[in-house]
């Protein structure tokens, strides 16, 4: 049965745009349907951000047609978003819901019996307008947005981005356009975003390098390559399979083409003595095929991390490490012992102490408890992309070579030129000024600059930020093959699964948990651990409830209660008999030798009476609830 086609919200046909000599889009066509969750992918500099700005109506194309559904409401989060610095966090977020607020105000201004009022009421219901403030509060909490009364000017870049994301989603537009929505979000916030978009009633077009996000949310992948859009049904995994099959087919066709050309070329070289109609036709066919471009596989970064020097027996040890800052305990009792193949992923919400732990390892801060031991042969290369600046006035060659023609690659050396070619810099781009590079080229250059320093212990702080998917895959493979230790702080779950063999999770409330294996294994074990904790808590509550519950009188206890008074009376009579015997005037004359025996029997009888009375009270209490 054919899949039903939902209504088209936007139809963009033959869209072209160029910036100077660079053609960004060349007759690109993209249709967005009401039920679409489109993941837009492509190498850095391929024009993804430009295309979504055109779709959002921000940038006009040089040519082409764009048709939009009437009264289409669009929400848009760009990479270069702006917030109103004169307003608070909450006021900025509410600006994103101005359409809903305008409808609510108009509704309240109309007479009760107005026909327009009833139409607006239905519209408000569809937009969940009555629940607007509750939705804002929930989204702010889930996205870890700063306090609603904070001044925008006091926020960090990551905090501002979370505010802007919250602002873009809160009105629930017909079409939500998101450019890198997962940047600066921790794993829990990303997972909340996934849940939000899974239940979202509108369409969504998003650009992201988060492959888990693409797999979870996208029902269509659109690849932007050479200025054209190539649609694929399904999620990111489906796209990879489709693309591999397509490339295999094109490679096969190209092989056939080359074989044909080789055979025909041999025939041409032999020279046809008689230029018959058949031979002329064959010659024409040869030149037509020869003029066509052959299939060429996409180039990928040939990224190799410089071979590290050998590590010693002691690499890095953390023993009962804890840290307190500003009177707040971030974490305590962190124990880690690194071996030569450890590749550790560090995860957790922002602000829990991940970067602080890195600073402790780098000896930039001292722990408030515990000790950190660094091996004599451990050579740390801290790769923090935000700390390394590129000089726009330098050429690419000068930026990497720094006046040298060679760079050391392990114990060997290679030319700067060859090193840059590994990062897909063509000869003409190597002499280009850094300021004229595309976004994708800058990211590759930055990666080349920070990796050339070598080291046998790499520390990477959010290494996947701003890298395109092909470069990400190659970086992952290089780190897996790296013959040294790695610590990577990352929210990229795909990266954590491919690279890491241990996870250190900052789980909040000062708790830090280490788990062997990759991210998925950590999640599996965490789920089991939380389930066990819930079960223990249930058992404690059950035991507490059982202890406090009024017990009922059992049948055997009821029969005991029926006879206990007689037993008490009998025991008391026996005590009285012995007391009377001991008090008799002639006791010593008749029973003097049995004094000790009778005394013991009297004391035992008294204890028995006390026990029987206590049991009688207990049984009466059970009987009366």
PDB file of N, CA, C and O in Angstrom, residues 551 553 557 561 611-624:
ATOM      1  N   UNK A 551      -1.613  -5.335  63.001  1.00  0.00           N
ATOM      2  CA  UNK A 551      -1.691  -6.767  62.708  1.00  0.00           C
ATOM      3  C   UNK A 551      -3.037  -7.323  63.130  1.00  0.00           C
ATOM      4  O   UNK A 551      -3.636  -6.859  64.079  1.00  0.00           O
ATOM      5  N   UNK A 553      -5.438 -10.643  64.464  1.00  0.00           N
ATOM      6  CA  UNK A 553      -5.303 -11.816  65.323  1.00  0.00           C
ATOM      7  C   UNK A 553      -5.501 -13.084  64.510  1.00  0.00           C
ATOM      8  O   UNK A 553      -6.495 -13.251  63.812  1.00  0.00           O
ATOM      9  N   UNK A 557      -3.691 -17.584  67.636  1.00  0.00           N
ATOM     10  CA  UNK A 557      -3.570 -16.567  68.677  1.00  0.00           C
ATOM     11  C   UNK A 557      -4.915 -16.339  69.370  1.00  0.00           C
ATOM     12  O   UNK A 557      -4.973 -16.092  70.588  1.00  0.00           O
ATOM     13  N   UNK A 561      -5.683 -16.696  73.294  1.00  0.00           N
ATOM     14  CA  UNK A 561      -6.310 -15.650  74.104  1.00  0.00           C
ATOM     15  C   UNK A 561      -7.456 -16.209  74.947  1.00  0.00           C
ATOM     16  O   UNK A 561      -7.698 -15.763  76.073  1.00  0.00           O
ATOM     17  N   UNK A 611       5.270 -12.834  82.090  1.00  0.00           N
ATOM     18  CA  UNK A 611       5.250 -13.151  80.653  1.00  0.00           C
ATOM     19  C   UNK A 611       3.827 -13.359  80.168  1.00  0.00           C
ATOM     20  O   UNK A 611       3.450 -12.884  79.087  1.00  0.00           O
ATOM     21  N   UNK A 612       3.043 -14.039  80.959  1.00  0.00           N
ATOM     22  CA  UNK A 612       1.652 -14.303  80.560  1.00  0.00           C
ATOM     23  C   UNK A 612       0.834 -13.017  80.498  1.00  0.00           C
ATOM     24  O   UNK A 612       0.020 -12.831  79.592  1.00  0.00           O
ATOM     25  N   UNK A 613       1.075 -12.113  81.454  1.00  0.00           N
ATOM     26  CA  UNK A 613       0.365 -10.829  81.414  1.00  0.00           C
ATOM     27  C   UNK A 613       0.777 -10.018  80.169  1.00  0.00           C
ATOM     28  O   UNK A 613      -0.059  -9.399  79.505  1.00  0.00           O
ATOM     29  N   UNK A 614       2.061 -10.021  79.874  1.00  0.00           N
ATOM     30  CA  UNK A 614       2.544  -9.290  78.697  1.00  0.00           C
ATOM     31  C   UNK A 614       1.945  -9.870  77.418  1.00  0.00           C
ATOM     32  O   UNK A 614       1.525  -9.134  76.510  1.00  0.00           O
ATOM     33  N   UNK A 615       1.898 -11.186  77.350  1.00  0.00           N
ATOM     34  CA  UNK A 615       1.321 -11.836  76.164  1.00  0.00           C
ATOM     35  C   UNK A 615      -0.161 -11.566  76.065  1.00  0.00           C
ATOM     36  O   UNK A 615      -0.690 -11.350  74.958  1.00  0.00           O
ATOM     37  N   UNK A 616      -0.820 -11.536  77.214  1.00  0.00           N
ATOM     38  CA  UNK A 616      -2.270 -11.263  77.236  1.00  0.00           C
ATOM     39  C   UNK A 616      -2.540  -9.853  76.690  1.00  0.00           C
ATOM     40  O   UNK A 616      -3.435  -9.649  75.876  1.00  0.00           O
ATOM     41  N   UNK A 617      -1.703  -8.864  77.134  1.00  0.00           N
ATOM     42  CA  UNK A 617      -1.857  -7.484  76.635  1.00  0.00           C
ATOM     43  C   UNK A 617      -1.630  -7.413  75.122  1.00  0.00           C
ATOM     44  O   UNK A 617      -2.325  -6.696  74.399  1.00  0.00           O
ATOM     45  N   UNK A 618      -0.625  -8.180  74.633  1.00  0.00           N
ATOM     46  CA  UNK A 618      -0.299  -8.180  73.199  1.00  0.00           C
ATOM     47  C   UNK A 618      -1.454  -8.754  72.390  1.00  0.00           C
ATOM     48  O   UNK A 618      -1.846  -8.181  71.350  1.00  0.00           O
ATOM     49  N   UNK A 619      -2.019  -9.851  72.882  1.00  0.00           N
ATOM     50  CA  UNK A 619      -3.128 -10.485  72.161  1.00  0.00           C
ATOM     51  C   UNK A 619      -4.378  -9.616  72.200  1.00  0.00           C
ATOM     52  O   UNK A 619      -5.124  -9.536  71.213  1.00  0.00           O
ATOM     53  N   UNK A 620      -4.609  -8.945  73.307  1.00  0.00           N
ATOM     54  CA  UNK A 620      -5.756  -8.039  73.406  1.00  0.00           C
ATOM     55  C   UNK A 620      -5.596  -6.859  72.429  1.00  0.00           C
ATOM     56  O   UNK A 620      -6.562  -6.424  71.801  1.00  0.00           O
ATOM     57  N   UNK A 621      -4.340  -6.364  72.305  1.00  0.00           N
ATOM     58  CA  UNK A 621      -4.078  -5.255  71.377  1.00  0.00           C
ATOM     59  C   UNK A 621      -4.338  -5.690  69.938  1.00  0.00           C
ATOM     60  O   UNK A 621      -4.919  -4.942  69.136  1.00  0.00           O
ATOM     61  N   UNK A 622      -3.915  -6.906  69.588  1.00  0.00           N
ATOM     62  CA  UNK A 622      -4.167  -7.422  68.242  1.00  0.00           C
ATOM     63  C   UNK A 622      -5.662  -7.585  68.003  1.00  0.00           C
ATOM     64  O   UNK A 622      -6.175  -7.265  66.913  1.00  0.00           O
ATOM     65  N   UNK A 623      -6.337  -8.064  69.004  1.00  0.00           N
ATOM     66  CA  UNK A 623      -7.785  -8.275  68.880  1.00  0.00           C
ATOM     67  C   UNK A 623      -8.515  -6.952  68.651  1.00  0.00           C
ATOM     68  O   UNK A 623      -9.453  -6.871  67.847  1.00  0.00           O
ATOM     69  N   UNK A 624      -8.026  -5.885  69.288  1.00  0.00           N
ATOM     70  CA  UNK A 624      -8.685  -4.583  69.189  1.00  0.00           C
ATOM     71  C   UNK A 624      -8.107  -3.699  68.064  1.00  0.00           C
ATOM     72  O   UNK A 624      -8.476  -2.544  67.945  1.00  0.00           O
TER      73      UNK A 624
END
